[in-house]
XYZ file of C-alpha atoms in Angstrom:
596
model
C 2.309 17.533 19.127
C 0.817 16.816 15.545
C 2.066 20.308 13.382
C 0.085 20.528 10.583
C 0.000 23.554 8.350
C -3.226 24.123 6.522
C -7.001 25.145 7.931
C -9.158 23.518 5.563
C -12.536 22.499 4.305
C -14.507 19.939 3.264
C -17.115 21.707 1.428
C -18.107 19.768 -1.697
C -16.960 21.010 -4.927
C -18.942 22.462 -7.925
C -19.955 20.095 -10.501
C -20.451 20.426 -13.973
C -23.075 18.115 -15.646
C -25.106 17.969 -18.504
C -28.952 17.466 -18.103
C -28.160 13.585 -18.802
C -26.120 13.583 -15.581
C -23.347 13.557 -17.930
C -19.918 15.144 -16.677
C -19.278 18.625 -18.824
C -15.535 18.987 -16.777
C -13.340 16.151 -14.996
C -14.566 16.987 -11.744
C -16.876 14.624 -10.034
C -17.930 13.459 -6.369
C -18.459 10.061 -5.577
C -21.868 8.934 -3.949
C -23.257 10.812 -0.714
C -24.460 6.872 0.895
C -23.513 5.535 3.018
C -23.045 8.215 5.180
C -19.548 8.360 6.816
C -18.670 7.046 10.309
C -18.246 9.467 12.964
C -16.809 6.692 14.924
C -13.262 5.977 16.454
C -11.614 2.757 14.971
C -12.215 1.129 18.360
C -16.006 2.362 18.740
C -17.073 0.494 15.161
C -14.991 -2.339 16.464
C -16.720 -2.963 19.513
C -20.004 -3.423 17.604
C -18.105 -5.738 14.930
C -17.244 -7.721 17.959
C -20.285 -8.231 19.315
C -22.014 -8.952 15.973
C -19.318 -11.316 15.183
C -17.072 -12.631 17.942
C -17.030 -16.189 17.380
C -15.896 -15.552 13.704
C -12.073 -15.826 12.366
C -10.674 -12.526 12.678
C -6.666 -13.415 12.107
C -5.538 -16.823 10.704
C -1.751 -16.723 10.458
C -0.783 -19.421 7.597
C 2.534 -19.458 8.593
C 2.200 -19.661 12.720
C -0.854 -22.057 12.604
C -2.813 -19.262 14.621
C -6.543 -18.580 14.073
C -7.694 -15.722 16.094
C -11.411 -14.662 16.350
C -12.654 -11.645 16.911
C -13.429 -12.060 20.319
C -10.369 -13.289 20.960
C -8.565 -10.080 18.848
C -10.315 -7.745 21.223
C -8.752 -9.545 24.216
C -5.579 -9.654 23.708
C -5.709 -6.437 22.008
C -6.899 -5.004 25.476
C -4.635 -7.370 27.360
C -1.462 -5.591 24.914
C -2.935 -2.135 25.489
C -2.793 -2.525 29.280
C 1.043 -3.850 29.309
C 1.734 -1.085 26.359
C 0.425 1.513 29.578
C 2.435 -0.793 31.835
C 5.098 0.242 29.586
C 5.085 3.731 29.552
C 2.908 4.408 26.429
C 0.282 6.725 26.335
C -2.400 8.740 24.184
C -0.790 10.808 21.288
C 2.801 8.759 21.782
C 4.549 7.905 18.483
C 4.464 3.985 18.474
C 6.792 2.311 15.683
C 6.029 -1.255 14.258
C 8.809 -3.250 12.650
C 7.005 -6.325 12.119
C 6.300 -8.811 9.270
C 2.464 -9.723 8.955
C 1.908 -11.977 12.057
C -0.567 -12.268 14.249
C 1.513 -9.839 16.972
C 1.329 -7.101 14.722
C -2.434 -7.273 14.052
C -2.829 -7.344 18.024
C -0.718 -4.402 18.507
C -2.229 -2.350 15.745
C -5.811 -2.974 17.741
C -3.792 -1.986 20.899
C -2.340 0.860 20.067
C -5.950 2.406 18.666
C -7.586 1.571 21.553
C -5.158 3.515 23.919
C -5.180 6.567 21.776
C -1.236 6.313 20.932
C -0.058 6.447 17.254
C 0.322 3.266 15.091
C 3.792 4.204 13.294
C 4.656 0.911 10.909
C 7.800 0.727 9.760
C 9.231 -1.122 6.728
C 11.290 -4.009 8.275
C 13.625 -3.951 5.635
C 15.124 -0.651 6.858
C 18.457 -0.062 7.685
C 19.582 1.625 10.844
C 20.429 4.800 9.204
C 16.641 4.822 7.838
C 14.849 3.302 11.390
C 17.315 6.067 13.376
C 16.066 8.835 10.942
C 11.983 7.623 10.963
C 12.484 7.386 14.467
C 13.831 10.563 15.380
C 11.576 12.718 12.994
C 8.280 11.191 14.962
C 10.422 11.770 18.200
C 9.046 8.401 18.976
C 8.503 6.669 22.252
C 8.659 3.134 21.779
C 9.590 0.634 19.211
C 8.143 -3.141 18.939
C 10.142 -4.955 16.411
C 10.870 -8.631 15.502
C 13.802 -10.380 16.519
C 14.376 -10.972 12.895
C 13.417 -9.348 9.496
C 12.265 -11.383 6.558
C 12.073 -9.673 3.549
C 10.777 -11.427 0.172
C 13.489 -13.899 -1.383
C 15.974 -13.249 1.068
C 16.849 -15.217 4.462
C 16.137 -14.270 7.647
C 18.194 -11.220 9.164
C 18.744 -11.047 12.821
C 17.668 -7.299 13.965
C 20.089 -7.253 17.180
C 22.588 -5.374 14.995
C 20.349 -2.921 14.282
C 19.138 -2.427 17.589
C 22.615 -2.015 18.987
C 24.021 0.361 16.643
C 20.851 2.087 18.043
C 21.512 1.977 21.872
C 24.879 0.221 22.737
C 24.043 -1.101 26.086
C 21.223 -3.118 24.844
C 22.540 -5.820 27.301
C 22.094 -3.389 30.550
C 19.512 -3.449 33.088
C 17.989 0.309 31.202
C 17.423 0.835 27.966
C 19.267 4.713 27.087
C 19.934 6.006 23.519
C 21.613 9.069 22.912
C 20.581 9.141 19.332
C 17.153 8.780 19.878
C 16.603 10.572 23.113
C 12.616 10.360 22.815
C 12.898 6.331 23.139
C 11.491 4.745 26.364
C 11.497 0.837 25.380
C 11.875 -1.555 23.187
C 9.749 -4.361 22.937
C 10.626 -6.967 20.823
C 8.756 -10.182 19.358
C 10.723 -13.384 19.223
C 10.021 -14.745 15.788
C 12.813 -16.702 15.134
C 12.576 -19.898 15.223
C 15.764 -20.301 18.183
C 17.946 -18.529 15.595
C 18.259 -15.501 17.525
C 19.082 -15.660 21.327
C 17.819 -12.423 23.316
C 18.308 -14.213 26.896
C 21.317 -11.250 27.003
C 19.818 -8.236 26.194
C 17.849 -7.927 29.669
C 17.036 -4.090 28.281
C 14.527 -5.270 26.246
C 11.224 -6.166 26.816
C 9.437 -9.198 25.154
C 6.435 -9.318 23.345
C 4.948 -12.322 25.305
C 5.390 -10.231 28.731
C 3.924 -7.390 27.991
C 0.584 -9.457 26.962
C 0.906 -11.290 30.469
C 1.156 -7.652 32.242
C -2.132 -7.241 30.534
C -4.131 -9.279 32.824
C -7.500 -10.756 31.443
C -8.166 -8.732 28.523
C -10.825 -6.437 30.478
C -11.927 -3.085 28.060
C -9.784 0.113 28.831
C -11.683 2.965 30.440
C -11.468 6.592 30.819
C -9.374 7.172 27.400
C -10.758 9.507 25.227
C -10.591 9.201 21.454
C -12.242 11.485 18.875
C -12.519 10.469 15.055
C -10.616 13.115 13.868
C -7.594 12.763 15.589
C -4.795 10.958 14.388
C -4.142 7.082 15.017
C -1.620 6.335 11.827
C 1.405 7.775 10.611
C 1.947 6.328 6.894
C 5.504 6.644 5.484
C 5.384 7.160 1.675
C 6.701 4.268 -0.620
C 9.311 6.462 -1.824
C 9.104 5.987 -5.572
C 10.420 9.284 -6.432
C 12.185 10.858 -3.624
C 12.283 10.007 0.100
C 10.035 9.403 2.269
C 7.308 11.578 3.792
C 5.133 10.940 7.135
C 1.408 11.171 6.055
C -0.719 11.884 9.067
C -4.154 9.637 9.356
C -7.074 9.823 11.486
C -9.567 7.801 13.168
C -12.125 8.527 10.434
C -10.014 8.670 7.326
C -9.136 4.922 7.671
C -11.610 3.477 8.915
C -14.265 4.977 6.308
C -11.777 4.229 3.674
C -11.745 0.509 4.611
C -15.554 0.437 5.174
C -15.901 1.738 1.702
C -13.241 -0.940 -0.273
C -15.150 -3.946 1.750
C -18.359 -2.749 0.450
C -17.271 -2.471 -3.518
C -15.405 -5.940 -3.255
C -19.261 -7.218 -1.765
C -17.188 -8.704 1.653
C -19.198 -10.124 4.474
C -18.699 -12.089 7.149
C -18.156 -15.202 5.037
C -15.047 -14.392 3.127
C -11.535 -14.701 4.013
C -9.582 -12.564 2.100
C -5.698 -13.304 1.681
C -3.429 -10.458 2.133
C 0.250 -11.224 1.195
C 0.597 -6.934 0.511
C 2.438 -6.043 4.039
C 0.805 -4.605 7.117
C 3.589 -1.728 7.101
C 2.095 -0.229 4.298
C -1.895 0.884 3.832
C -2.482 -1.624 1.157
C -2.179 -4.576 3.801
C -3.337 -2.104 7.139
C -6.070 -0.299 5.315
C -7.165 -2.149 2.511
C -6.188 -5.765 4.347
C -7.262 -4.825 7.848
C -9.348 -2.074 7.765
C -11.582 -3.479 5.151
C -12.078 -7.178 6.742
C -12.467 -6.109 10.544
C -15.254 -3.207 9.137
C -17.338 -6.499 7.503
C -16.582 -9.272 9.909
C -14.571 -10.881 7.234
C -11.204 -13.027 7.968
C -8.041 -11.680 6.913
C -5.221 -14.439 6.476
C -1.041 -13.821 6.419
C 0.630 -16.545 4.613
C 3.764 -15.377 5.472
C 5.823 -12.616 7.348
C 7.068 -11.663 3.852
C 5.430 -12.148 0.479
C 6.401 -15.617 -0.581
C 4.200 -16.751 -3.721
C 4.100 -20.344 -3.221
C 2.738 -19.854 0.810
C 0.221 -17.336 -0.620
C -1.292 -20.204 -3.388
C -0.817 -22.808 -0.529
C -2.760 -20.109 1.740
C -5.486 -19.511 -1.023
C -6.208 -23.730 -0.631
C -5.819 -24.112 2.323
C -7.889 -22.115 3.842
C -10.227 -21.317 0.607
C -10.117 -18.011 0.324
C -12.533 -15.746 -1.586
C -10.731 -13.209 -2.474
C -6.383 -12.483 -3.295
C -4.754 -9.058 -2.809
C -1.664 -8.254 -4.966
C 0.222 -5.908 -6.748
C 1.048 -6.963 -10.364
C 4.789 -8.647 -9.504
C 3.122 -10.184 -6.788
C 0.250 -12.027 -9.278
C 2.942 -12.563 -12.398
C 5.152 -14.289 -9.650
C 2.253 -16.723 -8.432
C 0.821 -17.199 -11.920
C 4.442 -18.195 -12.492
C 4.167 -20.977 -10.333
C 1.214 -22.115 -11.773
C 2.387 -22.130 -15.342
C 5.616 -24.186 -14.325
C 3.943 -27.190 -12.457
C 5.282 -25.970 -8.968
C 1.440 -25.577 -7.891
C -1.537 -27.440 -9.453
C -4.416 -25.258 -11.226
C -6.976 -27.070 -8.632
C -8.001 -25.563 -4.997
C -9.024 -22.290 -6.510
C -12.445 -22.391 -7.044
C -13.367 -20.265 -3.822
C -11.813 -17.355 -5.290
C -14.323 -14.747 -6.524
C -12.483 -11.330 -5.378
C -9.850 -9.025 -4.742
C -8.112 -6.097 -5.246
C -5.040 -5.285 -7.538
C -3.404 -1.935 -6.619
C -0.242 -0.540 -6.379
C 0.775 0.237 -9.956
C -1.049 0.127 -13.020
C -2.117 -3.047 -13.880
C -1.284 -4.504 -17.657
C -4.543 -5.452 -19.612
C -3.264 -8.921 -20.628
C -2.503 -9.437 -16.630
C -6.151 -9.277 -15.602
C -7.314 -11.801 -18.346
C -5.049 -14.338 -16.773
C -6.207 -13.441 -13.234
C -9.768 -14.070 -14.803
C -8.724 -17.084 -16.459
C -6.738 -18.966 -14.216
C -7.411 -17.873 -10.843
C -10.957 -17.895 -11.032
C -10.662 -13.965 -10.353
C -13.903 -13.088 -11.966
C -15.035 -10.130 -9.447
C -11.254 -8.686 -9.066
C -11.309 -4.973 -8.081
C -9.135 -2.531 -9.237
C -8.402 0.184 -6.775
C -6.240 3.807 -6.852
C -4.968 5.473 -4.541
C -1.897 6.964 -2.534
C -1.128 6.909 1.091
C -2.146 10.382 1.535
C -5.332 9.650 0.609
C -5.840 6.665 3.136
C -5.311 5.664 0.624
C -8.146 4.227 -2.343
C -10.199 6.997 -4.118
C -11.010 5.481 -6.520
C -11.919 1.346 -6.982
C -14.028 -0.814 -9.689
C -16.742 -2.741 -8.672
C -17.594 -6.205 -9.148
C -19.808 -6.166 -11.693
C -18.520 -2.927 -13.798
C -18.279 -3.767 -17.313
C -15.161 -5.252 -18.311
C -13.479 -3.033 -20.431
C -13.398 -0.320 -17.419
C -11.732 -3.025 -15.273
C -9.513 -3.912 -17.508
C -8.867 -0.081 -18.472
C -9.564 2.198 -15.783
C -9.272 2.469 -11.639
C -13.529 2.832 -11.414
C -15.096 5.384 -10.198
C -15.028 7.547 -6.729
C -15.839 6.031 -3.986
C -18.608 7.626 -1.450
C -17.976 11.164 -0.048
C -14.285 11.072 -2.291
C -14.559 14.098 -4.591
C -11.375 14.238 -7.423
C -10.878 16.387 -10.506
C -8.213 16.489 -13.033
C -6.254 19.633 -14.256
C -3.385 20.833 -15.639
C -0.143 20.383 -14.191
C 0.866 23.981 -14.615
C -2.277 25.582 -14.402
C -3.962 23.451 -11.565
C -6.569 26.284 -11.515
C -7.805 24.760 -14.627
C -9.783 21.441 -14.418
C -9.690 19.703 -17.686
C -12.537 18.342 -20.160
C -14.069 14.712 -19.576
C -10.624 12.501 -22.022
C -8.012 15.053 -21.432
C -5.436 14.234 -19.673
C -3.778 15.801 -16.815
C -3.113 15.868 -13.049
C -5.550 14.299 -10.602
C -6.430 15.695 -7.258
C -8.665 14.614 -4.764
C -10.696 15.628 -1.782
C -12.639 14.298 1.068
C -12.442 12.841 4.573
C -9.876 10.532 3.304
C -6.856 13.358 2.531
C -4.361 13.166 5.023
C -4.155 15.758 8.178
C -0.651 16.797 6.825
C 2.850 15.829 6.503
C 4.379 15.570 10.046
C 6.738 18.264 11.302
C 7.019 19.044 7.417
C 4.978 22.228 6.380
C 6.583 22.936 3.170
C 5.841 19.482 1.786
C 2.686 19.668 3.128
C 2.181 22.903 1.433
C 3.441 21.409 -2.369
C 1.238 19.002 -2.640
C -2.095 20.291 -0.302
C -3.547 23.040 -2.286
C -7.289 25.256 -1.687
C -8.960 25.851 -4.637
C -10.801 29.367 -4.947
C -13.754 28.029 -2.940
C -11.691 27.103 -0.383
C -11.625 23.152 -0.569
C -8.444 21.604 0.082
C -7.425 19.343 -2.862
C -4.361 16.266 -2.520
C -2.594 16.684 -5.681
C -1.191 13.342 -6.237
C 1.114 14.254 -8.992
C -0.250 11.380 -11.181
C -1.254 11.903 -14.679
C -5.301 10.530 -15.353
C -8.459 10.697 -17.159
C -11.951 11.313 -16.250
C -14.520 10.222 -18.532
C -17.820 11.540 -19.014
C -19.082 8.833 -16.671
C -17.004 9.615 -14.135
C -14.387 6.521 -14.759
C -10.599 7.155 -14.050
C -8.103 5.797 -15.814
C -3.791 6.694 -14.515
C -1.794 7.307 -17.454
C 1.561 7.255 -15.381
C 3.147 9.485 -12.936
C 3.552 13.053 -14.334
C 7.376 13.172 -13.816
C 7.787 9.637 -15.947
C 6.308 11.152 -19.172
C 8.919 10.353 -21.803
C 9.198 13.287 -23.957
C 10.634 12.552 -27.148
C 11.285 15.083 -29.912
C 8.160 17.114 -28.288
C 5.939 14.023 -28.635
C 4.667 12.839 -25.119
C 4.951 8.827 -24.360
C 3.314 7.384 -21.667
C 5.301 4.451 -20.288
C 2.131 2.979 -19.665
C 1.091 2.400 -22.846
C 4.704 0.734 -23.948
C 4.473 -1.443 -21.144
C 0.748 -2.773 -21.658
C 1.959 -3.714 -25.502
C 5.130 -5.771 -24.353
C 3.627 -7.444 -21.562
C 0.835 -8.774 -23.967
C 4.163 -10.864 -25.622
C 4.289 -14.557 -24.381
C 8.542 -14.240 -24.137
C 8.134 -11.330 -22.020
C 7.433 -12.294 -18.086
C 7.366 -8.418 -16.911
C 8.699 -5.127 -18.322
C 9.195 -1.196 -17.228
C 9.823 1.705 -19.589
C 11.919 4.466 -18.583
C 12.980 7.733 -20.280
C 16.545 8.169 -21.112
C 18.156 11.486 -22.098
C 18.640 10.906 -25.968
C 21.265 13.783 -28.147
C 18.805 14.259 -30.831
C 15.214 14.169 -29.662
C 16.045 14.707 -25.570
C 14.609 11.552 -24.208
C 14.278 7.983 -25.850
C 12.757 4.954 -24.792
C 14.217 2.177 -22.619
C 12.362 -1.262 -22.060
C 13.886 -3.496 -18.802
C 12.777 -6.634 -19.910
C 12.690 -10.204 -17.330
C 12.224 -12.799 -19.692
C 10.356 -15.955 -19.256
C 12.788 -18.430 -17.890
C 12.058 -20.883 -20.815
C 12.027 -18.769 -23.767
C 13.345 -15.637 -23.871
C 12.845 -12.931 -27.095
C 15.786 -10.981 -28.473
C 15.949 -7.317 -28.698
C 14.766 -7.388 -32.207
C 11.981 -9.020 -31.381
C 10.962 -6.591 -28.866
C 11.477 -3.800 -30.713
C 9.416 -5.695 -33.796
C 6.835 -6.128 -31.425
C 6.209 -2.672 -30.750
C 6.345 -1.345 -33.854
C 3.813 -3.556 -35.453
C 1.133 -3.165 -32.618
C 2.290 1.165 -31.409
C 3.475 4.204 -33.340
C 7.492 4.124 -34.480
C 8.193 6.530 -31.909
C 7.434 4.369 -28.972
C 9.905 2.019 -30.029
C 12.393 1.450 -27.652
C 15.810 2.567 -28.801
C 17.281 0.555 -25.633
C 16.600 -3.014 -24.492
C 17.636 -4.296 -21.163
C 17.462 -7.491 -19.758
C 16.951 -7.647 -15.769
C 16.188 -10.548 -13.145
C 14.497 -8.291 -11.229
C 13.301 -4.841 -10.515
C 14.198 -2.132 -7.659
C 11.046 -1.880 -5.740
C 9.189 -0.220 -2.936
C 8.013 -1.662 0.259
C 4.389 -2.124 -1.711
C 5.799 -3.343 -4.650
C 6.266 -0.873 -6.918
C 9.006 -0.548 -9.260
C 11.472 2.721 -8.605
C 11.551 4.147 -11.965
C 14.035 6.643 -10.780
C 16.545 3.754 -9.974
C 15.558 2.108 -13.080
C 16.853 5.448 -15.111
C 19.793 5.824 -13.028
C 20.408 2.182 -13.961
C 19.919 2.657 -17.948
C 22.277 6.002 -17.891
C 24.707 3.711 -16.298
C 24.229 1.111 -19.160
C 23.988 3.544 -21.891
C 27.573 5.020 -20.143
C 28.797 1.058 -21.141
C 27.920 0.840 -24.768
C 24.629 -2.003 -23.782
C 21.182 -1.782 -24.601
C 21.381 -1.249 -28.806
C 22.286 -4.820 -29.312
């Protein structure tokens, strides 16, 4: 049973303009049309279906698989009937351990249709984290992969895993004691030979359960209602661990409705989604937002891998690239070192970069070289399932080069201050941003006071998600993030925005990618700390970082520490842990480095 903790409503805020239309506060609502759904995920896929069947749905780079629509909703059905065969029914707590293949985007469309709970969990996890995930969701079943790949690292075989999970994985039943709420295990053979599961007779495999499914023939007599929930998002953990954000029917699927529409998709494009399917940037804004326009969506491998994602882009001629920043700087790497050619590209019109704020001097190459001239930029957070706010294709330049766009339809935010969050801010100032809408999550699960920190009624009685990001709201209604409120660098009462640090260095042709941290300083309580990868072929000294800085920014946002790094600590998504990051540079500091 779902346990959420707050009564809420939806009721639109009150908005402060000027006659102009102008925005007096930072509060603003995004546009009333379209109207929203009121549709299950399966109910607007049906009609997609039928509009579209003979259309690409799935092509799988890596497994040579094309799947069209039609054929998605059949063996989607055919999965959903062995899934019942299984044991798994409406409300159940499904977990996914799977790269992006074409099994997983089956089994998501299963597991909607039957009414159980899509639970995706990062493969990478250990069996500490899967036993934890999987006993806080009580979960009843868990499809996995025979082996994990996780980006720039071989394959891993997942049997250990499994039977540090139940130790008589090679019996006839399948019993754990530490996870008493786990029926089956159903496991996808995606390795290549390398893993032999003709043993473990307790599990059951991927390819049977589709069999038990029969012919693909529609479910009947399950009943599914928009607002109940059909995803359980774990957070990407960038400050602190993980939380279970509870989705609905109508959250995601209006979400991805609304990113297809700013990106322009229809059923001509094929969109290439190396973000992962475990996290909302590939489910949501990958899946969600193709299947809602007819649109392809195209894996070129299990695990990002930047030279099958520019082979993917060719082959296939995509026209549009989803990415986080280290994802694009490690492709554009490729392309600068004569690994790929510059040709094959000239499909590309679109695409989103999200995750992280995205340098300035990033997007110009995306323009430039990529052919990237309609790239979106989209915000958001899982809670929020999960864009608010996204460009569009034809905003002016400087506000997709500087800011996140505007709300999107029936998405209402505001920005205030972080101790007062009674008090929204002027149109410039900056401050906390919190948003409301269809799109907030139902609540954390089985977590009420976590739910209750961050999901907050104003005095009107609307429920705001404060996202515990610092932004700005201009009079137009534009947002631009300014960082994450707790990675404000406070030196000698002056506040630094790592942001802005970062955005400076990255413009320097030595410098491949860089992250500023605050580190706890004697004399003016925090300092600033740049972790620097070089360019493999020329690489700057400190002085020359710090020189750059101080002739382009303020003295004070000079970094007093320089460290180089190969790579960064990162979230499932992509993002860079700035908490590990500071851990890291006290560390260093603790050794004398980083003054040279």
């Amino acid at each position: 049973m779902l346990r959420t903790v707050l009564a809420r409503s939806w009721r639109s805020p009150r908005l402060l303009r000027s006659s102009r239309g102008i925005l007096t506060q930072a509060c603003c609502t995004g546009p009333s049309t379209p109207s929203l759904l009121e549709q299950t995920v399966p109910q607007h896929f049906a009609g997609i279906v039928s509009n579209h069947g003979d259309r690409d749905a799935v092509i799988s780079h890596h497994q040579n698989t094309v799947l069209t629509y039609s054929d998605l909703d059949r063996d989607s059905n055919a999965v959903a009937r062995g899934l019942i065969n299984l044991g798994v029914r409406k409300g159940d707590r499904v977990a996914v351990s799977l790269g992006n293949n074409v099994e997983y985007a089956t089994a998501t469309y299963a597991l909607f249709k039957l009414g159980a709970i899509l639970v995706p969990l990062n493969p990478a996890f250990n069996a500490p984290q899967v036993l934890s995930a999987l006993n806080h969701l009580e979960a009843s079943h868990l499809l996995i992969g025979a082996e994990t790949n996780i980006p720039y690292k071989p394959p891993r075989s997942n049997l250990p895993l499994l039977e540090s999970l139940m130790p008589n994985l090679r019996g006839n039943s399948l019993q754990s004691e530490l996870v008493p709420s786990l029926r089956a295990v159903a496991i996808v053979d995606n390795s290549h030979g390398r893993v032999d599961l003709a043993e473990y007779k307790s599990l059951s495999r991927y390819e049977n359960i589709l069999e038990d499914g029969g012919s693909g023939k529609a479910l009947e007599g399950i009943n599914l209602h928009p607002d109940e929930v059909v995803n359980i998002q774990f957070t990407s953990g960038t400050t602190s661990m993980p939380k279970a954000a509870c989705l609905s029917h109508k959250s995601i699927l209006n979400n991805g409705k609304s990113i297809g529409d700013r990106m322009l998709l229809t059923e001509e494009d094929r969109v290439c989604c190396p973000p992962p399917l475990f996290h909302c940037f590939g489910c949501i804004l990958g899946y969600m937002a193709t299947a809602t326009h007819g649109s392809a969506i195209v894996f070129p491998s299990e695990a990002f891998n930047p030279l099958h994602t520019l082979q993917a882009v060719r082959e296939h001629k995509c026209t549009a690239l989803y990415g986080v920043p280290t994802m694009f700087v490690a492709e554009l790497e490729l392309l600068s070192n004569g690994t790929v050619p510059y040709d094959g590209f000239q499909y590309l019109r679109t695409g989103i970069a999200a995750g992280s704020s995205i340098p300035a001097e990033l997007m110009r190459k995306l323009h430039k070289t990529l052919n990237l001239t309609e790239l979106t930029i989209c915000y958001g957070m899982t809670e929020t399932s999960p864009v608010s706010a996204m460009t569009t294709t034809d905003d002016p330049m400087d506000k997709r080069i500087d800011s996140v766009g505007r709300l999107l339809p029936n998405v209402s935010a505001k920005v205030v201050d972080p101790v007062d969050r009674s008090r929204i801010l002027k149109p410039g100032e900056r401050g906390e941003l919190a948003v409301s809408g269809y799109l907030v999550m139902k609540g954390y699960w089985n977590d009420v006071a976590r739910t209750s920190e961050v999901l907050v009624p104003d005095d009107d009685g609307v429920m705001w998600m404060h996202t515990g990001d610092e932004a700005t709201m201009d009079a137009d209604g534009y947002v631009k993030i300014t960082g994450r409120i707790k990675d404000l660098i406070i030196r000698g009462g002056e506040n630094i925005h790592p942001l802005e640090v970062e955005n400076c260095l990255f413009a320097h042709d030595k410098i491949k990618e860089v992250s500023v941290v605050g580190l706890p300083d004697e004399r003016y309580g925090e300092c600033v700390a740049a972790f620097v990868v070089p360019h493999q072929v020329k690489k700057p000294t400190a002085t020359e970082v710090r020189s750059w800085v101080k002739e382009k920014l303020s003295h004070h946002l000079v970094p007093k520490y320089v460290f180089w790094v190969d790579t960064y600590p990162k979230t499932a998504s992509g993002k860079i842990q700035k908490f590990k990051l500071k851990e890291k540079g006290i560390q260093l500091v603790g050794e004398g480095k980083g003054l040279e």
